[in-house]
Coordinates of C-alpha atoms in Angstrom, one line a residue:
M7 CA 12.8 -11.9 11.2
C8 CA 12.8 -13.7 8.0
P9 CA 14.0 -11.7 4.7
Y10 CA 10.9 -12.7 2.5
R11 CA 9.0 -11.6 5.4
L12 CA 10.6 -8.0 5.6
V13 CA 10.1 -7.8 1.9
L14 CA 6.9 -8.6 2.3
E15 CA 5.7 -6.2 5.1
H16 CA 7.3 -3.1 2.7
V17 CA 5.5 -4.2 -0.6
T18 CA 2.0 -4.4 1.4
S19 CA 2.8 -1.8 3.7
R20 CA 0.0 1.4 3.7
W21 CA 2.2 3.7 1.9
G22 CA 4.2 0.5 -0.3
V23 CA 0.5 -0.6 -1.7
L24 CA 0.1 2.9 -2.8
V25 CA 3.6 3.8 -4.1
L26 CA 3.6 0.4 -6.3
I27 CA 0.1 0.9 -7.7
E28 CA 0.9 4.5 -8.4
L29 CA 3.8 4.0 -10.4
L30 CA 2.5 1.0 -12.3
A31 CA 0.5 3.9 -14.6
G32 CA 4.8 5.3 -14.8
S33 CA 7.7 7.0 -14.0
R34 CA 6.6 10.1 -11.4
R35 CA 8.8 13.2 -10.1
F36 CA 8.1 13.4 -5.8
S37 CA 5.7 15.7 -6.4
E38 CA 3.6 14.3 -8.5
L39 CA 4.0 11.0 -6.4
R40 CA 2.8 12.7 -3.4
R41 CA 0.2 14.6 -5.2
A42 CA -1.1 11.2 -6.6
I43 CA -1.4 9.3 -3.6
G44 CA -2.8 12.1 -1.2
Q45 CA -5.9 11.5 -3.5
V46 CA -6.5 8.6 -1.6
A47 CA -4.4 9.4 2.0
R48 CA -2.4 12.2 3.6
I49 CA 1.2 11.0 3.6
S50 CA 4.0 13.5 4.8
E51 CA 7.2 14.0 2.9
K52 CA 9.3 12.0 4.9
M53 CA 7.1 8.6 5.1
L54 CA 7.5 9.2 1.3
T55 CA 10.8 9.2 1.2
Q56 CA 11.7 6.5 3.9
T57 CA 8.9 4.5 1.8
L58 CA 10.6 6.0 -1.8
Q59 CA 14.2 4.6 -0.4
T60 CA 13.1 1.3 1.3
L61 CA 11.8 0.0 -2.2
E62 CA 14.4 1.0 -3.5
R63 CA 16.9 -0.9 -1.6
D64 CA 14.2 -4.2 -1.9
G65 CA 15.5 -3.6 -6.1
L66 CA 11.5 -2.5 -6.8
V67 CA 12.1 1.2 -7.1
H68 CA 14.7 2.8 -9.8
R69 CA 15.3 6.5 -8.3
D70 CA 16.9 8.4 -11.6
A71 CA 18.1 11.9 -10.0
K72 CA 19.2 14.4 -13.2
P73 CA 22.0 16.7 -12.8
V74 CA 20.1 19.4 -14.0
I75 CA 19.3 23.0 -12.1
P76 CA 16.6 22.6 -10.4
P77 CA 17.0 18.8 -9.7
R78 CA 14.9 16.8 -11.0
V79 CA 14.3 13.0 -9.5
D80 CA 11.6 10.6 -11.3
Y81 CA 11.1 7.3 -9.3
S82 CA 9.9 3.9 -11.7
L83 CA 9.2 0.4 -11.1
T84 CA 12.2 -2.3 -12.3
D85 CA 10.8 -5.3 -13.6
L86 CA 11.0 -6.5 -10.4
G87 CA 9.0 -3.8 -9.0
R88 CA 6.5 -3.8 -12.0
E89 CA 5.6 -7.7 -10.8
A90 CA 5.3 -6.9 -7.4
A91 CA 2.9 -4.1 -8.2
E92 CA 0.8 -6.2 -10.6
Q93 CA 0.7 -8.7 -7.7
V94 CA -0.4 -6.1 -5.2
R95 CA -2.9 -4.6 -7.5
A96 CA -4.3 -7.6 -8.1
L97 CA -4.9 -7.8 -4.2
A98 CA -6.4 -4.4 -3.9
L99 CA -9.2 -5.0 -6.7
W100 CA -10.1 -8.4 -5.3
T101 CA -10.3 -6.9 -1.9
Q102 CA -12.4 -3.8 -3.9
E103 CA -14.6 -6.4 -5.5
R104 CA -15.2 -8.9 -2.5
M105 CA -16.3 -5.9 0.1
P106 CA -19.5 -6.6 0.0
D107 CA -18.4 -10.4 1.2
V108 CA -16.2 -9.3 3.8
E109 CA -18.7 -6.5 5.4
R110 CA -21.4 -9.4 5.4
A111 CA -18.6 -11.8 6.8
R112 CA -18.1 -8.7 9.7
R113 CA -22.3 -8.1 10.4
T114 CA -22.4 -11.5 11.0
Y115 CA -19.4 -11.8 13.1
D116 CA -20.4 -9.2 15.2
E117 CA -24.2 -10.0 15.7
A118 CA -23.4 -13.5 16.6
R119 CA -20.8 -12.0 19.3
T120 CA -23.1 -9.9 20.9
H121 CA -25.7 -12.0 20.8
S122 CA -23.5 -14.7 22.8
A123 CA -22.2 -11.7 25.3
R124 CA -26.0 -10.9 26.4
A125 CA -26.4 -14.6 26.4
S126 CA -23.5 -15.0 29.1
S127 CA -24.6 -11.6 31.1
N128 CA -28.0 -13.0 31.0
R129 CA -26.7 -16.5 32.6
T130 CA -24.8 -14.5 35.6

């Protein structure tokens, strides 16, 4: 797999999108991220951890572990991550705005397929 395609997969994954968009609002602790994402979709601790590690490895997320008791870890976007997050957010907003058009296209497609299938079965 091409390296850029792998990064694209990380950025546009179900959880990658949600993490990046949430971190656009500012630095978050793990529990804050989980709660915020949980308002949209249920995410396990393991999946959130894996997503954060992947985005950190790609240079999109910064992990700041503070040496205090209890331990405090904050996650934020790097400059590269902010750039990617803004692109992802723009795509998410476009999807939201254009959803009526997508739904209309889906109905048209499904109706044409149903009509085609009926016509085909009537010929046999």
